[in-house]
Amino acid sequence: MKLHEISKSFGPVKANSNINLTVDRGEILGLLGENGAGKTTLMNILTGLYKPDSGKILIDNQLREFHNPREANKNGVGMVHQHFMLVPVFSVTENIILGEEPTKRFNKIDLENAKNKVLKISSEYKLDVDPDQIIEKLPVGIQQRVEIIKILFRDAEILIFDEPTAVLTPQEVVEFFEIIKNLKKTGKAIIFITHKLHEVLEICDRINVLRRGKIVGEEYPKKTDKKKLAELMVGRTVNLRTSRKKMEQGEVLLEVNGLSILSDNKEYVLSNVDLKLHKNEILGIAGVQGNGQTELVEALTGLRSVSSGKISYFGKEYKNFSPRKIHQLGVRHIPEDRQKQGLIGEFSLTENSILNTYYEEEFSYNITLNWTNAKIEAKKIIEKFDVRTNSENISANKLSGGNQQKLLIGREMSRSINLLIASQPTRGVDVGSIEYIHNQIVFARNKGIGVILNSTELEEIIALSDRIIVLFEGKVIAEFPSDTDPNIIGLAMAGEN
Amino acid sequence: MKIFNYFGNYFSNRETFQEIIVIPVFATLLAIFLGLLLLIVSGSSNEIALKALIALFYGSFGSISSISETLTAATPLIFAALGIAVGFKAGLFNIGAEGQIILGGMAAVIIGFSFQLPFFIHLILILLVGALFGALYAFISGWLKATTGAHEVITTIMLNLIAYRLLDFFLRIPSIQKEGRNDPISKSILDTAELPRILYFLDPNLRVHMGFLIAIFAVLIVYWLIFYTTIGYEFRAVGKNLEASRYSGISPSMTIILAMSIAGLLAGLAGASQIAGVLGRATPGFSAGIGFDAIAVALLGRAHPIGVLFAGILFGALIAGGRQMQVSADVSLDLITVIQALIIIFIAAPVLIRKLFPWIFR
Ligand SMILES: Nc1ncnc2c1ncn2[C@@H]1O[C@H](COP(=O)(O)OP(=O)(O)OP(=O)(O)O)[C@@H](O)[C@H]1O
Ligand SMILES: [Mg+2]
């Protein structure tokens, strides 16, 4: 497959300019680039979601033009989006055949036949799934397999993965790599987008780097390293390790005693959790996703009611507090899912910039909003956190994924702050911005703020934390100092002491 | 494009402009065209169809008196549709405008005939109390949703039915029923409570009344409320993303109750303005389905206050023109209902419009 001189602009933004790119059968092409470089846009052009302003798509040396993803699908181009597009209440098979339902007589859906085809594909490419399971009951890694089967079901020859590993646990990433190696063996062409440099080095045959809508370099994993790639991506040297000098623990800012939460189906998702957070301290919460981290953070920020236990901020116990109350104490929360909680997609950047401060004096007088100040605030965040956009008036869902994250972090970190609760703060963010965000977090901690860092990236936890606790099945099963061997922490995350 | 920038963030881009002006205009033209086609297919001659078309335009905008009729019909639609639009912004589908209009109207009738008050004060009182009762009635649905999760579509439909029966009962209460009448009809409101006709100086028969001016004022107020206040911000946040609004510290239940009450307040105002401006008294069918037409108006206006103003006038025009059409071309008023329904279909499927008129959407 070959892309020739593709260009695409959104108003004044040149998302892609004169891009040339090729992928061969049996090849894995890595696509790197900073946030907003135009990776997703390029892939959306390839799959027919957007029409390029100019340029050609050649497949097997034939000129192709797709008007919609379905047409692209039919012609062997399939994409797994970062945000899955599955119907939660449908079964695996139903999701896979959606839109392409095989039928029997009288238009009845031929589920048996479909199921057999699904099973065939899943054994052929070693994609283990149970075709009868309901999607919402499956972990993310398996849902992703369903997405892959979905495009293989439509006979895809070119497979595109947009940040597939961002939401996977380390174990799932290993399995995912096995899968794409298998796909490669059967002669598929694969395009793999990620922000994690070690991943491209590990799995790709060739790497293309995009910057500001242009291809700025082609590299081969054997002849390059992380540092070079990072430089190529952002156009300057990137410090991949955050420096952090040791600091004395200060007074206790947050104390949690015996915290338990009963889920809707009467199971303990959190049981008897104790923790303390001090001034000048970053407390890392390690754990495989789904072991109670989300619930813990929600409880601390007033989004979830607790069954028993005590939560004290700054030496005072709070019961049945609301998110606003907590916010007013100077506790800032970066939620793990930017699109579900942190931002309102259809709101403009300006509107999003004041999401939890709109009622404060600076932004409103009685009930009248002060849009002038809100705009200033938005511009400040955009400038300081390098959110790539040409205007603060566009809606947040028009930003690239990583830029949405930067907007969110900028909003939470640019105002007066006493304590930070950050969940997956660098999910989907490029190396340059990770460096900046990490530095900001460390800087905040040096100024005397306490930080709770909840991340599924063990590397991130180890790089930043002064102290690490491990959550397993809703319990704190271990606590480590910052210089612990990652393997030991990894074992604890798997539930072994 | 300059003029759109004037409206701040919300109207500044092409998409919004297309959404709330271009698509509705073409939906309407297409619907009228299909309506007439239907007329011809069902056996009327081309002349009759042409006559009907002319009558439709003449009866709505052809003369001062038809413009007056258009605006008179538009007034309660604009009020009620503004309320429904406020609901939409907060993610609520208020089917209950009809019931809220009835409550507002009943309250207005009582205030209208039972107090002797100076002109201006009486007028303000009748509108305020009408609005209040509409708000209280809608509050019930909002409160039920916030506390029990009962869906507002269900509860507002139920409350509509209750409102009809309440009205029947109300009109038979001896102190309310008109003296010497056996049929259900209320006493008439006093002159001091009537909304004055604004074109009185041209011709005393021109019915358009001060309610229309108040409706325009209400459009501006609602516009300000939705886009320039913290309350509107909360409404929109809850309507667009409930999870994120909770995260931001907004209380969804309070927001839902408030949005529903404001919706009812505006519908109540529609009822009161209809009593004080046009009818002067209440009869069993006085709400005349305005609450349901208003849903269509709110949809047509894309739940945007300015859009609602234009859509309300358009629907008023269809009603006024339809009457003329009935008189001079002998075409059933039902054709208007068909056209209204077609408009809604096209609005609900904007893709259809985009496909049919691709050149406009370049
Ligand atoms: N629908 C749209 N309307 C306007 N601008 C858009 C739209 N989609 C993308 N853009 C802009 O195009 C540029 C490229 O975005 P794109 O999503 O391709 O970036 P990306 O490389 O995938 O970044 P990330 O790593 O953050 O996901 C960005 O500046 C973005 O704001
Ligand atoms: Mg992207």
Short mmCIF file of N, CA, C and O in Angstrom, two decimals, chain A residues 149-248:
data_model
loop_
_atom_site.label_atom_id
_atom_site.label_comp_id
_atom_site.label_asym_id
_atom_site.label_seq_id
_atom_site.Cartn_x
_atom_site.Cartn_y
_atom_site.Cartn_z
N ILE A 149 -10.73 -9.01 15.41
CA ILE A 149 -11.47 -10.03 14.65
C ILE A 149 -12.49 -9.36 13.74
O ILE A 149 -12.72 -9.78 12.61
N LYS A 150 -13.06 -8.28 14.25
CA LYS A 150 -14.07 -7.57 13.47
C LYS A 150 -13.51 -7.13 12.12
O LYS A 150 -14.17 -7.26 11.10
N ILE A 151 -12.29 -6.62 12.12
CA ILE A 151 -11.77 -6.19 10.81
C ILE A 151 -11.25 -7.37 9.99
O ILE A 151 -11.32 -7.34 8.77
N LEU A 152 -10.78 -8.42 10.67
CA LEU A 152 -10.35 -9.60 9.92
C LEU A 152 -11.55 -10.29 9.27
O LEU A 152 -11.47 -10.85 8.18
N PHE A 153 -12.68 -10.24 9.98
CA PHE A 153 -13.93 -10.82 9.48
C PHE A 153 -14.28 -10.20 8.14
O PHE A 153 -14.89 -10.81 7.29
N ARG A 154 -13.89 -8.95 7.98
CA ARG A 154 -14.17 -8.24 6.72
C ARG A 154 -12.98 -8.35 5.76
O ARG A 154 -12.80 -7.52 4.89
N ASP A 155 -12.15 -9.37 6.00
CA ASP A 155 -11.01 -9.67 5.13
C ASP A 155 -10.02 -8.54 4.99
O ASP A 155 -9.58 -8.22 3.88
N ALA A 156 -9.66 -7.90 6.09
CA ALA A 156 -8.70 -6.82 6.01
C ALA A 156 -7.32 -7.34 5.67
O ALA A 156 -6.89 -8.40 6.17
N GLU A 157 -6.63 -6.63 4.79
CA GLU A 157 -5.25 -6.97 4.46
C GLU A 157 -4.31 -5.93 5.07
O GLU A 157 -3.15 -6.19 5.31
N ILE A 158 -4.86 -4.72 5.26
CA ILE A 158 -4.07 -3.67 5.88
C ILE A 158 -4.73 -3.34 7.21
O ILE A 158 -5.91 -2.98 7.25
N LEU A 159 -4.00 -3.49 8.30
CA LEU A 159 -4.59 -3.26 9.61
C LEU A 159 -3.92 -2.07 10.28
O LEU A 159 -2.69 -1.99 10.33
N ILE A 160 -4.76 -1.17 10.79
CA ILE A 160 -4.23 0.03 11.42
C ILE A 160 -4.59 0.02 12.90
O ILE A 160 -5.75 -0.21 13.25
N PHE A 161 -3.61 0.26 13.74
CA PHE A 161 -3.88 0.32 15.18
C PHE A 161 -3.51 1.69 15.72
O PHE A 161 -2.36 2.09 15.69
N ASP A 162 -4.51 2.42 16.21
CA ASP A 162 -4.25 3.76 16.74
C ASP A 162 -4.10 3.69 18.26
O ASP A 162 -5.07 3.45 18.97
N GLU A 163 -2.90 3.87 18.73
CA GLU A 163 -2.57 3.77 20.15
C GLU A 163 -3.24 2.59 20.85
O GLU A 163 -3.94 2.76 21.84
N PRO A 164 -2.99 1.38 20.33
CA PRO A 164 -3.69 0.21 20.89
C PRO A 164 -3.23 -0.14 22.30
O PRO A 164 -3.98 -0.72 23.06
N THR A 165 -2.00 0.23 22.62
CA THR A 165 -1.46 -0.23 23.91
C THR A 165 -1.73 0.73 25.05
O THR A 165 -1.45 0.42 26.19
N ALA A 166 -2.31 1.89 24.75
CA ALA A 166 -2.50 2.90 25.79
C ALA A 166 -3.39 2.39 26.92
O ALA A 166 -3.22 2.78 28.06
N VAL A 167 -4.34 1.53 26.58
CA VAL A 167 -5.29 1.10 27.61
C VAL A 167 -5.03 -0.32 28.09
O VAL A 167 -5.82 -0.87 28.85
N LEU A 168 -3.95 -0.92 27.65
CA LEU A 168 -3.70 -2.31 28.02
C LEU A 168 -2.79 -2.45 29.23
O LEU A 168 -1.95 -1.59 29.47
N THR A 169 -2.96 -3.53 29.96
CA THR A 169 -2.03 -3.83 31.05
C THR A 169 -0.77 -4.42 30.41
O THR A 169 -0.81 -4.90 29.28
N PRO A 170 0.35 -4.41 31.16
CA PRO A 170 1.60 -4.92 30.57
C PRO A 170 1.45 -6.35 30.04
O PRO A 170 1.95 -6.66 28.95
N GLN A 171 0.74 -7.18 30.76
CA GLN A 171 0.53 -8.55 30.30
C GLN A 171 -0.24 -8.57 28.98
O GLN A 171 0.10 -9.27 28.04
N GLU A 172 -1.26 -7.73 28.91
CA GLU A 172 -2.06 -7.66 27.69
C GLU A 172 -1.24 -7.15 26.51
O GLU A 172 -1.44 -7.56 25.37
N VAL A 173 -0.28 -6.25 26.80
CA VAL A 173 0.57 -5.74 25.73
C VAL A 173 1.40 -6.89 25.14
O VAL A 173 1.51 -7.02 23.92
N VAL A 174 1.93 -7.74 26.02
CA VAL A 174 2.71 -8.88 25.55
C VAL A 174 1.86 -9.74 24.63
O VAL A 174 2.27 -10.13 23.53
N GLU A 175 0.62 -10.01 25.07
CA GLU A 175 -0.27 -10.84 24.25
C GLU A 175 -0.60 -10.15 22.93
O GLU A 175 -0.66 -10.79 21.88
N PHE A 176 -0.80 -8.84 23.01
CA PHE A 176 -1.12 -8.08 21.81
C PHE A 176 0.02 -8.18 20.78
O PHE A 176 -0.21 -8.36 19.59
N PHE A 177 1.25 -8.09 21.27
CA PHE A 177 2.40 -8.19 20.35
C PHE A 177 2.44 -9.56 19.69
O PHE A 177 2.78 -9.68 18.51
N GLU A 178 2.11 -10.61 20.46
CA GLU A 178 2.05 -11.95 19.88
C GLU A 178 1.07 -11.95 18.71
O GLU A 178 1.34 -12.47 17.63
N ILE A 179 -0.07 -11.32 18.96
CA ILE A 179 -1.12 -11.30 17.94
C ILE A 179 -0.64 -10.60 16.67
O ILE A 179 -0.79 -11.12 15.56
N ILE A 180 -0.03 -9.43 16.84
CA ILE A 180 0.34 -8.76 15.59
C ILE A 180 1.53 -9.44 14.90
O ILE A 180 1.65 -9.38 13.69
N LYS A 181 2.34 -10.15 15.67
CA LYS A 181 3.39 -10.93 15.00
C LYS A 181 2.75 -12.02 14.15
O LYS A 181 3.20 -12.30 13.05
N ASN A 182 1.72 -12.65 14.70
CA ASN A 182 1.00 -13.67 13.92
C ASN A 182 0.40 -13.09 12.65
O ASN A 182 0.45 -13.70 11.59
N LEU A 183 -0.19 -11.91 12.80
CA LEU A 183 -0.81 -11.27 11.64
C LEU A 183 0.24 -10.98 10.58
O LEU A 183 0.02 -11.15 9.39
N LYS A 184 1.39 -10.56 11.04
CA LYS A 184 2.48 -10.24 10.13
C LYS A 184 2.90 -11.49 9.35
O LYS A 184 3.11 -11.44 8.14
N LYS A 185 2.98 -12.61 10.08
CA LYS A 185 3.39 -13.86 9.45
C LYS A 185 2.45 -14.25 8.31
O LYS A 185 2.88 -14.81 7.31
N THR A 186 1.17 -13.95 8.48
CA THR A 186 0.23 -14.33 7.43
C THR A 186 0.21 -13.31 6.29
O THR A 186 -0.66 -13.35 5.43
N GLY A 187 1.13 -12.36 6.31
CA GLY A 187 1.28 -11.48 5.17
C GLY A 187 0.44 -10.22 5.19
O GLY A 187 0.26 -9.56 4.18
N LYS A 188 -0.10 -9.87 6.37
CA LYS A 188 -0.87 -8.62 6.45
C LYS A 188 0.10 -7.44 6.56
O LYS A 188 1.22 -7.59 7.06
N ALA A 189 -0.37 -6.30 6.11
CA ALA A 189 0.41 -5.08 6.31
C ALA A 189 -0.15 -4.38 7.55
O ALA A 189 -1.35 -4.26 7.69
N ILE A 190 0.73 -3.94 8.43
CA ILE A 190 0.27 -3.38 9.70
C ILE A 190 0.86 -2.00 9.97
O ILE A 190 2.06 -1.79 9.79
N ILE A 191 -0.02 -1.07 10.36
CA ILE A 191 0.46 0.24 10.78
C ILE A 191 0.15 0.39 12.26
O ILE A 191 -0.98 0.16 12.70
N PHE A 192 1.17 0.74 13.02
CA PHE A 192 1.05 0.73 14.48
C PHE A 192 1.42 2.11 15.02
O PHE A 192 2.54 2.58 14.85
N ILE A 193 0.43 2.78 15.64
CA ILE A 193 0.67 4.12 16.19
C ILE A 193 0.83 4.02 17.69
O ILE A 193 0.05 3.34 18.36
N THR A 194 1.84 4.65 18.23
CA THR A 194 2.01 4.62 19.68
C THR A 194 2.84 5.82 20.12
O THR A 194 3.46 6.50 19.30
N HIS A 195 2.82 6.06 21.42
CA HIS A 195 3.72 7.08 21.97
C HIS A 195 4.84 6.44 22.77
O HIS A 195 5.67 7.11 23.34
N LYS A 196 4.81 5.09 22.84
CA LYS A 196 5.80 4.41 23.66
C LYS A 196 6.95 3.93 22.78
O LYS A 196 6.80 3.01 21.98
N LEU A 197 8.09 4.57 22.98
CA LEU A 197 9.22 4.33 22.09
C LEU A 197 9.73 2.90 22.16
O LEU A 197 10.09 2.32 21.15
N HIS A 198 9.74 2.33 23.36
CA HIS A 198 10.29 0.97 23.45
C HIS A 198 9.43 -0.02 22.68
O HIS A 198 9.91 -1.03 22.18
N GLU A 199 8.15 0.31 22.54
CA GLU A 199 7.27 -0.60 21.80
C GLU A 199 7.61 -0.63 20.31
O GLU A 199 7.69 -1.70 19.70
N VAL A 200 7.82 0.56 19.73
CA VAL A 200 8.17 0.55 18.29
C VAL A 200 9.50 -0.14 18.08
O VAL A 200 9.69 -0.86 17.09
N LEU A 201 10.43 0.09 19.00
CA LEU A 201 11.75 -0.53 18.84
C LEU A 201 11.63 -2.04 18.91
O LEU A 201 12.35 -2.77 18.25
N GLU A 202 10.69 -2.52 19.71
CA GLU A 202 10.57 -3.95 19.92
C GLU A 202 9.89 -4.65 18.75
O GLU A 202 10.28 -5.73 18.34
N ILE A 203 8.86 -4.02 18.19
CA ILE A 203 8.00 -4.78 17.31
C ILE A 203 8.05 -4.38 15.83
O ILE A 203 7.74 -5.17 14.97
N CYS A 204 8.46 -3.13 15.56
CA CYS A 204 8.31 -2.65 14.19
C CYS A 204 9.48 -3.03 13.28
O CYS A 204 10.60 -3.25 13.74
N ASP A 205 9.20 -3.09 11.99
CA ASP A 205 10.25 -3.32 11.01
C ASP A 205 10.83 -2.00 10.54
O ASP A 205 11.98 -1.91 10.13
N ARG A 206 9.97 -0.96 10.55
CA ARG A 206 10.38 0.32 10.03
C ARG A 206 9.59 1.37 10.79
O ARG A 206 8.49 1.11 11.25
N ILE A 207 10.16 2.55 10.97
CA ILE A 207 9.48 3.58 11.75
C ILE A 207 9.44 4.87 10.96
O ILE A 207 10.46 5.32 10.44
N ASN A 208 8.26 5.46 10.84
CA ASN A 208 8.15 6.79 10.24
C ASN A 208 7.78 7.79 11.33
O ASN A 208 6.96 7.49 12.19
N VAL A 209 8.40 8.94 11.27
CA VAL A 209 8.11 9.95 12.29
C VAL A 209 7.44 11.16 11.65
O VAL A 209 7.89 11.67 10.63
N LEU A 210 6.35 11.58 12.27
CA LEU A 210 5.59 12.71 11.78
C LEU A 210 5.78 13.90 12.71
O LEU A 210 5.80 13.74 13.93
N ARG A 211 5.96 15.08 12.13
CA ARG A 211 5.96 16.27 12.97
C ARG A 211 5.24 17.39 12.25
O ARG A 211 5.56 17.69 11.11
N ARG A 212 4.30 18.00 12.93
CA ARG A 212 3.51 19.09 12.37
C ARG A 212 3.03 18.80 10.95
O ARG A 212 3.19 19.60 10.04
N GLY A 213 2.48 17.60 10.77
CA GLY A 213 1.86 17.26 9.50
C GLY A 213 2.79 16.78 8.42
O GLY A 213 2.37 16.52 7.30
N LYS A 214 4.11 16.69 8.72
CA LYS A 214 5.07 16.24 7.70
C LYS A 214 5.83 15.02 8.20
O LYS A 214 6.09 14.89 9.38
N ILE A 215 6.23 14.16 7.24
CA ILE A 215 7.13 13.07 7.61
C ILE A 215 8.52 13.67 7.77
O ILE A 215 9.04 14.29 6.83
N VAL A 216 9.11 13.51 8.95
CA VAL A 216 10.42 14.13 9.15
C VAL A 216 11.54 13.10 9.24
O VAL A 216 12.71 13.46 9.37
N GLY A 217 11.16 11.83 9.18
CA GLY A 217 12.26 10.88 9.21
C GLY A 217 11.79 9.45 9.10
O GLY A 217 10.66 9.12 9.41
N GLU A 218 12.71 8.60 8.61
CA GLU A 218 12.44 7.18 8.57
C GLU A 218 13.59 6.48 9.28
O GLU A 218 14.74 6.80 9.03
N GLU A 219 13.26 5.57 10.17
CA GLU A 219 14.30 4.91 10.96
C GLU A 219 14.06 3.41 10.97
O GLU A 219 12.94 2.94 10.71
N TYR A 220 15.13 2.67 11.30
CA TYR A 220 14.99 1.23 11.47
C TYR A 220 15.37 0.91 12.90
O TYR A 220 16.38 1.42 13.40
N PRO A 221 14.57 0.08 13.57
CA PRO A 221 14.78 -0.18 14.99
C PRO A 221 16.22 -0.58 15.32
O PRO A 221 16.74 -0.20 16.35
N LYS A 222 16.86 -1.32 14.41
CA LYS A 222 18.21 -1.78 14.73
C LYS A 222 19.22 -0.65 14.72
O LYS A 222 20.25 -0.72 15.35
N LYS A 223 18.92 0.38 13.95
CA LYS A 223 19.92 1.44 13.80
C LYS A 223 19.61 2.69 14.61
O LYS A 223 20.21 3.74 14.39
N THR A 224 18.63 2.60 15.49
CA THR A 224 18.28 3.82 16.22
C THR A 224 18.02 3.51 17.69
O THR A 224 18.09 2.36 18.11
N ASP A 225 17.76 4.51 18.46
CA ASP A 225 17.40 4.27 19.86
C ASP A 225 16.35 5.30 20.30
O ASP A 225 16.00 6.20 19.55
N LYS A 226 15.89 5.12 21.52
CA LYS A 226 14.82 5.96 22.05
C LYS A 226 15.14 7.44 21.94
O LYS A 226 14.32 8.25 21.56
N LYS A 227 16.37 7.75 22.31
CA LYS A 227 16.75 9.16 22.37
C LYS A 227 16.65 9.83 21.00
O LYS A 227 16.09 10.91 20.87
N LYS A 228 17.14 9.10 19.98
CA LYS A 228 17.11 9.65 18.63
C LYS A 228 15.68 9.85 18.17
O LYS A 228 15.34 10.87 17.57
N LEU A 229 14.86 8.83 18.44
CA LEU A 229 13.46 8.91 18.02
C LEU A 229 12.76 10.09 18.68
O LEU A 229 12.03 10.84 18.04
N ALA A 230 13.01 10.23 19.98
CA ALA A 230 12.35 11.31 20.71
C ALA A 230 12.74 12.66 20.14
O ALA A 230 11.90 13.54 19.98
N GLU A 231 14.02 12.78 19.82
CA GLU A 231 14.49 14.04 19.25
C GLU A 231 13.84 14.34 17.92
O GLU A 231 13.42 15.45 17.64
N LEU A 232 13.74 13.28 17.11
CA LEU A 232 13.13 13.42 15.80
C LEU A 232 11.67 13.85 15.94
O LEU A 232 11.16 14.68 15.18
N MET A 233 11.00 13.31 16.92
CA MET A 233 9.58 13.60 17.11
C MET A 233 9.33 15.05 17.50
O MET A 233 8.45 15.69 16.96
N VAL A 234 10.07 15.52 18.48
CA VAL A 234 9.75 16.84 19.01
C VAL A 234 10.71 17.93 18.55
O VAL A 234 10.50 19.10 18.80
N GLY A 235 11.77 17.54 17.87
CA GLY A 235 12.68 18.53 17.32
C GLY A 235 13.64 19.14 18.32
O GLY A 235 14.16 20.22 18.12
N ARG A 236 13.83 18.49 19.46
CA ARG A 236 14.80 18.97 20.43
C ARG A 236 15.21 17.77 21.29
O ARG A 236 14.58 16.71 21.22
N THR A 237 16.21 17.93 22.12
CA THR A 237 16.58 16.81 22.98
C THR A 237 15.55 16.66 24.10
O THR A 237 15.12 17.65 24.70
N VAL A 238 15.17 15.43 24.33
CA VAL A 238 14.20 15.17 25.39
C VAL A 238 14.89 14.41 26.49
O VAL A 238 15.63 13.46 26.24
N ASN A 239 14.65 14.85 27.70
CA ASN A 239 15.20 14.15 28.84
C ASN A 239 14.23 13.06 29.24
O ASN A 239 13.15 13.33 29.75
N LEU A 240 14.59 11.80 28.96
CA LEU A 240 13.63 10.73 29.20
C LEU A 240 13.51 10.35 30.67
O LEU A 240 12.61 9.64 31.06
N ARG A 241 14.45 10.79 31.47
CA ARG A 241 14.34 10.50 32.91
C ARG A 241 14.10 11.81 33.66
O ARG A 241 14.80 12.78 33.47
N THR A 242 13.12 11.79 34.52
CA THR A 242 12.84 12.98 35.29
C THR A 242 13.78 12.99 36.50
O THR A 242 13.92 11.98 37.17
N SER A 243 14.43 14.12 36.72
CA SER A 243 15.31 14.16 37.88
C SER A 243 14.50 14.59 39.10
O SER A 243 13.58 15.40 39.00
N ARG A 244 14.84 13.98 40.21
CA ARG A 244 13.99 14.21 41.38
C ARG A 244 14.91 14.09 42.59
O ARG A 244 15.45 13.04 42.89
N LYS A 245 15.09 15.20 43.27
CA LYS A 245 15.96 15.08 44.44
C LYS A 245 15.15 14.63 45.65
O LYS A 245 13.96 14.90 45.73
N LYS A 246 15.82 13.93 46.53
CA LYS A 246 15.13 13.43 47.72
C LYS A 246 14.65 14.60 48.58
O LYS A 246 15.30 15.64 48.66
N MET A 247 13.51 14.43 49.23
CA MET A 247 13.03 15.49 50.11
C MET A 247 12.53 14.89 51.40
O MET A 247 12.09 13.75 51.44
N GLU A 248 12.61 15.69 52.45
CA GLU A 248 12.05 15.25 53.74
C GLU A 248 10.53 15.19 53.64
O GLU A 248 9.92 16.10 53.07
#
